[in-house]
Short mmCIF file of N, CA, C and O in Angstrom, two decimals:
data_model
loop_
_atom_site.label_atom_id
_atom_site.label_comp_id
_atom_site.label_asym_id
_atom_site.label_seq_id
_atom_site.Cartn_x
_atom_site.Cartn_y
_atom_site.Cartn_z
N MET A 1 -5.42 19.83 -54.04
CA MET A 1 -6.44 19.20 -53.60
C MET A 1 -7.18 20.27 -52.68
O MET A 1 -8.42 19.59 -53.18
N GLN A 2 -7.00 20.69 -51.98
CA GLN A 2 -8.23 21.44 -51.13
C GLN A 2 -8.59 22.53 -51.92
O GLN A 2 -10.10 22.74 -52.16
N ALA A 3 -8.31 22.70 -53.29
CA ALA A 3 -8.69 24.04 -54.17
C ALA A 3 -10.02 23.17 -54.79
O ALA A 3 -10.72 23.55 -55.19
N LEU A 4 -9.20 22.02 -55.39
CA LEU A 4 -10.29 20.96 -56.64
C LEU A 4 -11.30 20.30 -55.26
O LEU A 4 -12.76 20.76 -55.60
N ARG A 5 -11.27 20.26 -53.88
CA ARG A 5 -12.32 20.06 -53.01
C ARG A 5 -13.15 21.47 -52.77
O ARG A 5 -14.92 21.41 -52.98
N ARG A 6 -12.86 22.85 -53.07
CA ARG A 6 -13.90 23.85 -52.92
C ARG A 6 -14.30 23.95 -54.23
O ARG A 6 -15.79 24.76 -53.70
N VAL A 7 -13.69 24.06 -55.32
CA VAL A 7 -14.83 24.10 -56.53
C VAL A 7 -15.48 22.82 -56.84
O VAL A 7 -16.74 23.71 -56.72
N LEU A 8 -15.46 21.27 -56.11
CA LEU A 8 -16.33 21.06 -56.76
C LEU A 8 -17.37 20.93 -55.71
O LEU A 8 -18.77 20.49 -55.72
N PHE A 9 -17.19 20.55 -54.45
CA PHE A 9 -18.12 20.66 -52.87
C PHE A 9 -18.92 22.23 -52.68
O PHE A 9 -18.98 22.41 -51.78
N ARG A 10 -18.76 23.26 -53.28
CA ARG A 10 -18.88 24.33 -53.51
C ARG A 10 -20.70 24.51 -53.25
O ARG A 10 -21.12 23.72 -53.69
N GLU A 11 -21.11 25.38 -52.78
CA GLU A 11 -22.77 25.71 -52.95
C GLU A 11 -23.55 25.69 -53.90
O GLU A 11 -22.85 26.46 -54.95
N PRO A 12 -24.57 25.19 -54.30
CA PRO A 12 -24.94 25.44 -55.83
C PRO A 12 -25.21 26.38 -56.13
O PRO A 12 -25.40 27.73 -55.01
N ASP A 13 -25.38 26.96 -57.35
CA ASP A 13 -25.51 28.13 -57.77
C ASP A 13 -27.31 28.43 -57.99
O ASP A 13 -27.27 29.45 -58.35
N GLY A 14 -27.95 27.89 -58.02
CA GLY A 14 -28.94 28.10 -58.26
C GLY A 14 -29.77 27.99 -59.90
O GLY A 14 -29.11 27.27 -60.50
N ARG A 15 -31.11 28.59 -59.58
CA ARG A 15 -31.70 28.41 -60.49
C ARG A 15 -31.67 28.66 -62.07
O ARG A 15 -31.39 27.84 -63.17
N PRO A 16 -30.90 30.17 -62.04
CA PRO A 16 -30.44 30.42 -63.49
C PRO A 16 -29.46 29.55 -64.77
O PRO A 16 -29.75 29.11 -65.30
N LYS A 17 -28.23 29.35 -63.05
CA LYS A 17 -27.14 28.57 -63.93
C LYS A 17 -27.85 26.95 -64.27
O LYS A 17 -27.28 26.39 -65.27
N SER A 18 -28.94 26.51 -63.18
CA SER A 18 -29.42 25.19 -63.91
C SER A 18 -30.18 24.92 -64.34
O SER A 18 -30.51 24.10 -65.84
N LEU A 19 -31.05 26.24 -64.91
CA LEU A 19 -31.54 26.07 -66.09
C LEU A 19 -30.60 26.24 -67.71
O LEU A 19 -30.88 25.83 -68.65
N ILE A 20 -29.77 26.57 -67.67
CA ILE A 20 -28.55 27.04 -68.67
C ILE A 20 -28.23 25.45 -68.90
O ILE A 20 -28.32 25.05 -70.34
N PHE A 21 -27.45 25.13 -67.71
CA PHE A 21 -27.19 23.55 -68.06
C PHE A 21 -28.15 22.65 -68.76
O PHE A 21 -28.32 21.80 -69.33
N ALA A 22 -29.43 22.70 -67.98
CA ALA A 22 -30.95 21.65 -68.45
C ALA A 22 -31.01 22.16 -70.27
O ALA A 22 -31.14 21.13 -70.72
N LEU A 23 -30.93 23.72 -70.39
CA LEU A 23 -31.20 23.61 -72.05
C LEU A 23 -30.36 23.06 -72.71
O LEU A 23 -30.49 22.35 -73.44
N LEU A 24 -28.75 23.27 -72.32
CA LEU A 24 -27.99 22.54 -73.01
C LEU A 24 -27.74 21.11 -73.43
O LEU A 24 -27.51 20.65 -74.15
N SER A 25 -28.53 20.43 -72.11
CA SER A 25 -28.76 18.93 -72.20
C SER A 25 -29.54 18.35 -72.96
O SER A 25 -29.04 17.88 -73.87
N PHE A 26 -30.40 19.60 -72.92
CA PHE A 26 -31.75 19.31 -73.71
C PHE A 26 -31.45 19.16 -75.25
O PHE A 26 -31.24 18.57 -76.37
N VAL A 27 -30.29 20.53 -75.52
CA VAL A 27 -30.52 20.55 -76.84
C VAL A 27 -29.34 19.41 -77.29
O VAL A 27 -29.27 19.33 -78.52
N CYS A 28 -28.33 19.15 -76.59
CA CYS A 28 -27.37 17.84 -77.22
C CYS A 28 -28.41 16.79 -77.16
O CYS A 28 -27.64 15.97 -77.89
N LEU A 29 -28.94 16.14 -76.32
CA LEU A 29 -29.89 14.97 -76.30
C LEU A 29 -30.55 15.02 -77.77
O LEU A 29 -30.96 13.93 -78.08
N LEU A 30 -30.67 15.95 -78.14
CA LEU A 30 -31.63 16.40 -79.03
C LEU A 30 -31.21 16.25 -80.40
O LEU A 30 -31.45 15.19 -81.50
N GLY A 31 -30.03 16.54 -80.06
CA GLY A 31 -28.95 16.26 -81.60
C GLY A 31 -28.24 15.32 -81.29
O GLY A 31 -27.87 14.63 -82.90
N TRP A 32 -28.14 14.32 -80.04
CA TRP A 32 -27.85 12.70 -80.06
C TRP A 32 -29.03 11.90 -81.03
O TRP A 32 -28.30 11.35 -81.61
N VAL A 33 -30.35 12.32 -80.72
CA VAL A 33 -31.38 11.51 -81.53
C VAL A 33 -31.31 11.67 -82.99
O VAL A 33 -31.14 11.04 -83.55
N TYR A 34 -31.16 12.92 -83.20
CA TYR A 34 -30.96 13.18 -84.40
C TYR A 34 -29.84 12.83 -85.51
O TYR A 34 -30.02 12.01 -86.31
N PHE A 35 -28.64 13.42 -84.98
CA PHE A 35 -27.48 13.05 -85.51
C PHE A 35 -27.15 11.54 -85.44
O PHE A 35 -26.32 10.73 -86.41
N GLY A 36 -27.02 11.12 -83.75
CA GLY A 36 -26.90 9.63 -83.87
C GLY A 36 -27.57 8.69 -83.72
O GLY A 36 -26.96 7.24 -84.65
N ILE A 37 -29.03 8.93 -83.86
CA ILE A 37 -29.86 7.71 -84.28
C ILE A 37 -30.62 7.47 -85.63
O ILE A 37 -30.68 7.00 -86.00
N VAL A 38 -31.09 9.04 -85.80
CA VAL A 38 -31.82 8.84 -87.08
C VAL A 38 -31.01 9.04 -88.38
O VAL A 38 -31.58 8.56 -89.33
N LEU A 39 -29.47 9.56 -87.94
CA LEU A 39 -28.78 9.84 -89.56
C LEU A 39 -27.70 9.24 -89.33
O LEU A 39 -26.67 8.58 -89.97
N ASN A 40 -27.58 8.01 -88.07
CA ASN A 40 -26.55 6.97 -87.62
C ASN A 40 -25.62 7.80 -87.75
O ASN A 40 -24.83 7.13 -88.35
N GLY A 41 -24.92 8.84 -86.98
CA GLY A 41 -24.24 9.45 -87.14
C GLY A 41 -23.23 9.05 -85.78
O GLY A 41 -23.20 8.29 -85.11
N PRO A 42 -22.29 9.58 -85.42
CA PRO A 42 -21.66 9.92 -83.87
C PRO A 42 -22.68 10.32 -82.89
O PRO A 42 -23.72 10.60 -82.80
N HIS A 43 -21.92 9.63 -82.10
CA HIS A 43 -22.53 9.78 -80.47
C HIS A 43 -22.22 10.56 -79.44
O HIS A 43 -22.16 10.39 -78.51
N ASN A 44 -21.24 11.11 -79.82
CA ASN A 44 -20.50 12.38 -79.03
C ASN A 44 -21.32 12.76 -78.05
O ASN A 44 -21.12 13.62 -76.58
N MET A 45 -22.58 13.61 -78.57
CA MET A 45 -23.68 14.29 -78.34
C MET A 45 -24.24 13.82 -76.92
O MET A 45 -24.63 14.85 -76.08
N LEU A 46 -24.26 12.34 -76.81
CA LEU A 46 -25.24 11.51 -75.84
C LEU A 46 -24.32 11.80 -74.73
O LEU A 46 -24.39 12.46 -73.48
N PHE A 47 -22.99 11.56 -74.30
CA PHE A 47 -21.94 12.03 -73.45
C PHE A 47 -21.74 13.46 -72.82
O PHE A 47 -22.12 14.03 -71.71
N LEU A 48 -22.13 14.59 -74.00
CA LEU A 48 -21.89 15.52 -73.58
C LEU A 48 -23.64 16.42 -72.92
O LEU A 48 -23.55 17.05 -71.61
N GLY A 49 -24.75 15.43 -73.49
CA GLY A 49 -25.78 16.05 -72.82
C GLY A 49 -26.06 15.29 -71.59
O GLY A 49 -26.78 15.88 -71.07
N LEU A 50 -25.76 14.07 -71.41
CA LEU A 50 -25.60 13.56 -70.15
C LEU A 50 -24.83 14.60 -68.85
O LEU A 50 -24.85 14.69 -67.72
N ALA A 51 -23.60 14.82 -69.02
CA ALA A 51 -22.30 15.98 -68.31
C ALA A 51 -23.78 17.32 -68.59
O ALA A 51 -23.07 17.47 -67.16
N PHE A 52 -23.95 17.81 -69.15
CA PHE A 52 -24.32 19.12 -69.21
C PHE A 52 -25.97 18.86 -68.52
O PHE A 52 -26.01 19.64 -67.04
N GLY A 53 -26.44 17.79 -68.20
CA GLY A 53 -27.51 17.49 -67.23
C GLY A 53 -26.81 17.32 -66.08
O GLY A 53 -27.89 17.55 -65.08
N PHE A 54 -26.13 16.29 -65.65
CA PHE A 54 -25.51 15.78 -64.10
C PHE A 54 -25.63 17.50 -63.63
O PHE A 54 -25.56 17.89 -62.02
N SER A 55 -25.10 18.01 -64.43
CA SER A 55 -24.04 19.28 -64.04
C SER A 55 -25.54 20.74 -63.28
O SER A 55 -25.89 20.94 -62.31
N GLY A 56 -26.63 20.00 -64.36
CA GLY A 56 -27.76 21.23 -63.98
C GLY A 56 -28.53 20.38 -62.76
O GLY A 56 -28.88 21.53 -62.00
N VAL A 57 -28.70 19.21 -62.44
CA VAL A 57 -28.79 18.93 -61.61
C VAL A 57 -28.25 19.21 -60.24
O VAL A 57 -29.05 20.07 -59.31
N ALA A 58 -27.01 19.17 -60.31
CA ALA A 58 -26.12 19.78 -59.08
C ALA A 58 -26.21 20.98 -59.03
O ALA A 58 -26.20 21.59 -57.82
N GLU A 59 -26.42 21.67 -59.97
CA GLU A 59 -26.48 23.34 -59.63
C GLU A 59 -28.32 23.85 -59.02
O GLU A 59 -28.21 25.15 -58.25
N SER A 60 -29.11 22.71 -59.27
CA SER A 60 -30.53 22.75 -58.63
C SER A 60 -31.21 22.48 -57.45
O SER A 60 -31.68 23.16 -56.78
N LEU A 61 -30.25 21.92 -57.00
CA LEU A 61 -30.20 21.23 -55.45
C LEU A 61 -30.24 22.91 -54.88
O LEU A 61 -29.70 23.78 -54.64
N PRO A 62 -30.93 22.58 -53.19
CA PRO A 62 -30.83 23.56 -52.42
C PRO A 62 -29.43 24.17 -51.92
O PRO A 62 -28.50 23.04 -52.19
N PRO A 63 -29.26 24.93 -51.64
CA PRO A 63 -27.73 25.33 -51.02
C PRO A 63 -27.24 24.44 -49.74
O PRO A 63 -25.92 24.52 -49.51
N ASN A 64 -27.67 23.70 -48.80
CA ASN A 64 -27.57 22.69 -48.25
C ASN A 64 -26.78 21.57 -48.37
O ASN A 64 -26.40 20.78 -47.50
N ARG A 65 -27.30 21.34 -49.48
CA ARG A 65 -26.77 19.75 -50.51
C ARG A 65 -25.44 19.83 -51.02
O ARG A 65 -25.63 19.39 -52.36
N GLN A 66 -24.46 20.47 -50.29
CA GLN A 66 -23.11 20.45 -51.15
C GLN A 66 -22.22 19.66 -51.77
O GLN A 66 -21.79 18.93 -52.32
N ARG A 67 -22.24 18.24 -50.43
CA ARG A 67 -21.53 16.81 -50.70
C ARG A 67 -22.67 16.43 -52.02
O ARG A 67 -22.05 15.85 -53.17
N SER A 68 -24.70 16.38 -52.23
CA SER A 68 -24.43 16.02 -53.29
C SER A 68 -24.32 16.15 -54.60
O SER A 68 -23.94 15.62 -55.59
N ALA A 69 -24.56 17.74 -54.57
CA ALA A 69 -24.10 18.70 -55.90
C ALA A 69 -22.60 17.88 -56.17
O ALA A 69 -22.00 18.41 -57.56
N GLY A 70 -21.38 18.44 -55.02
CA GLY A 70 -20.29 17.65 -55.38
C GLY A 70 -20.36 16.61 -56.08
O GLY A 70 -19.21 16.18 -57.27
N GLY A 71 -21.02 15.17 -55.46
CA GLY A 71 -21.19 14.10 -56.26
C GLY A 71 -21.49 14.38 -57.73
O GLY A 71 -21.34 13.66 -58.68
N LEU A 72 -22.64 14.89 -57.94
CA LEU A 72 -23.22 15.17 -59.55
C LEU A 72 -22.45 15.67 -60.40
O LEU A 72 -22.44 15.37 -61.69
N ARG A 73 -21.43 16.61 -60.06
CA ARG A 73 -20.55 17.19 -60.75
C ARG A 73 -19.15 16.38 -60.81
O ARG A 73 -19.18 16.20 -62.06
N ILE A 74 -18.91 15.54 -60.17
CA ILE A 74 -17.76 14.65 -60.58
C ILE A 74 -18.26 13.73 -60.75
O ILE A 74 -17.61 12.97 -62.32
N LEU A 75 -19.47 13.06 -60.76
CA LEU A 75 -20.28 12.07 -62.30
C LEU A 75 -20.55 12.98 -63.88
O LEU A 75 -20.16 12.14 -64.34
N GLY A 76 -20.53 14.23 -63.50
CA GLY A 76 -20.38 14.85 -64.82
C GLY A 76 -19.27 15.04 -65.73
O GLY A 76 -19.38 14.85 -66.67
N LEU A 77 -18.37 15.17 -64.40
CA LEU A 77 -16.40 15.07 -65.28
C LEU A 77 -15.91 13.92 -65.86
O LEU A 77 -15.73 13.67 -66.61
N GLY A 78 -16.63 13.05 -64.59
CA GLY A 78 -16.24 11.50 -64.76
C GLY A 78 -16.98 11.05 -66.44
O GLY A 78 -16.39 10.43 -67.33
N ILE A 79 -18.04 11.42 -67.24
CA ILE A 79 -18.91 11.03 -68.18
C ILE A 79 -17.53 11.86 -69.18
O ILE A 79 -17.74 11.09 -70.33
N LEU A 80 -17.17 13.02 -69.22
CA LEU A 80 -16.49 14.16 -70.14
C LEU A 80 -14.78 12.97 -69.84
O LEU A 80 -14.73 12.66 -71.26
N VAL A 81 -14.73 12.42 -69.34
CA VAL A 81 -13.24 12.10 -68.67
C VAL A 81 -13.44 10.58 -69.85
O VAL A 81 -12.19 9.85 -70.56
N VAL A 82 -14.54 9.65 -69.69
CA VAL A 82 -15.08 9.02 -70.48
C VAL A 82 -15.16 8.59 -71.48
O VAL A 82 -14.47 8.34 -72.59
N LEU A 83 -15.40 10.02 -72.33
CA LEU A 83 -15.44 10.39 -73.73
C LEU A 83 -14.56 11.17 -74.04
O LEU A 83 -13.67 10.16 -75.40
N VAL A 84 -13.11 11.46 -73.37
CA VAL A 84 -11.81 11.62 -73.89
C VAL A 84 -11.41 10.38 -74.16
O VAL A 84 -10.68 9.94 -75.24
N VAL A 85 -11.10 9.43 -73.14
CA VAL A 85 -10.62 8.37 -73.23
C VAL A 85 -10.89 7.09 -74.30
O VAL A 85 -10.22 6.71 -75.24
N LEU A 86 -12.24 7.39 -74.35
CA LEU A 86 -12.98 6.75 -75.85
C LEU A 86 -12.80 7.33 -76.70
O LEU A 86 -12.18 6.73 -77.89
N LEU A 87 -12.24 8.49 -76.82
CA LEU A 87 -12.14 9.43 -78.43
C LEU A 87 -10.28 8.61 -78.46
O LEU A 87 -9.80 8.74 -79.89
N ILE A 88 -9.41 8.52 -77.57
CA ILE A 88 -7.92 8.06 -77.73
C ILE A 88 -7.76 6.51 -77.82
O ILE A 88 -7.03 6.38 -79.08
N LEU A 89 -8.69 5.97 -77.24
CA LEU A 89 -8.17 4.59 -76.96
C LEU A 89 -9.66 3.75 -78.48
O LEU A 89 -8.79 2.86 -78.70
N ALA A 90 -10.32 4.39 -78.57
CA ALA A 90 -11.53 3.25 -79.09
C ALA A 90 -12.51 4.22 -79.84
O ALA A 90 -13.40 4.62 -79.62
N PRO A 91 -11.89 5.33 -80.99
CA PRO A 91 -12.68 6.18 -81.55
C PRO A 91 -13.84 5.71 -82.73
O PRO A 91 -14.91 6.24 -82.64
N GLU A 92 -13.51 4.52 -82.56
CA GLU A 92 -14.87 4.00 -83.82
C GLU A 92 -15.93 3.63 -83.27
O GLU A 92 -17.25 3.59 -83.93
N ILE A 93 -15.64 3.55 -81.49
CA ILE A 93 -17.06 3.50 -80.79
C ILE A 93 -17.47 4.50 -81.08
O ILE A 93 -19.57 4.75 -80.89
N ILE A 94 -17.65 5.73 -80.76
CA ILE A 94 -17.76 7.06 -80.75
C ILE A 94 -18.86 7.39 -82.63
O ILE A 94 -19.68 8.19 -82.51
N TRP A 95 -17.45 7.24 -83.11
CA TRP A 95 -17.29 8.05 -84.49
C TRP A 95 -18.32 6.89 -85.33
O TRP A 95 -18.12 7.22 -86.53
N ALA A 96 -18.43 5.61 -84.97
CA ALA A 96 -18.76 4.60 -85.85
C ALA A 96 -20.10 5.02 -86.79
O ALA A 96 -21.37 5.59 -86.39
N GLN A 97 -19.96 4.67 -87.66
CA GLN A 97 -21.22 5.14 -88.83
C GLN A 97 -21.71 3.94 -89.28
O GLN A 97 -21.88 2.89 -89.88
#
């Protein structure tokens, strides 16, 4: 439990990593708009875009905001857990056409 706490509530890594996460979030959200809304396809890219976005915001915080960064990282992981649970229990919600 202590190792998990050290990983989640560590000091934010800074601008380069946050820009990578922001770019991935932007690409995923654009993919969701095109594939999910325009082509009426699956909505899995929305979950990935949100998770990358929260991780990017967590990494862009100042070094003294470790608790806030940890909360945003947990929120991003929680979104991915919700995606996996939905894929197992109700895949038609994600893959509905």
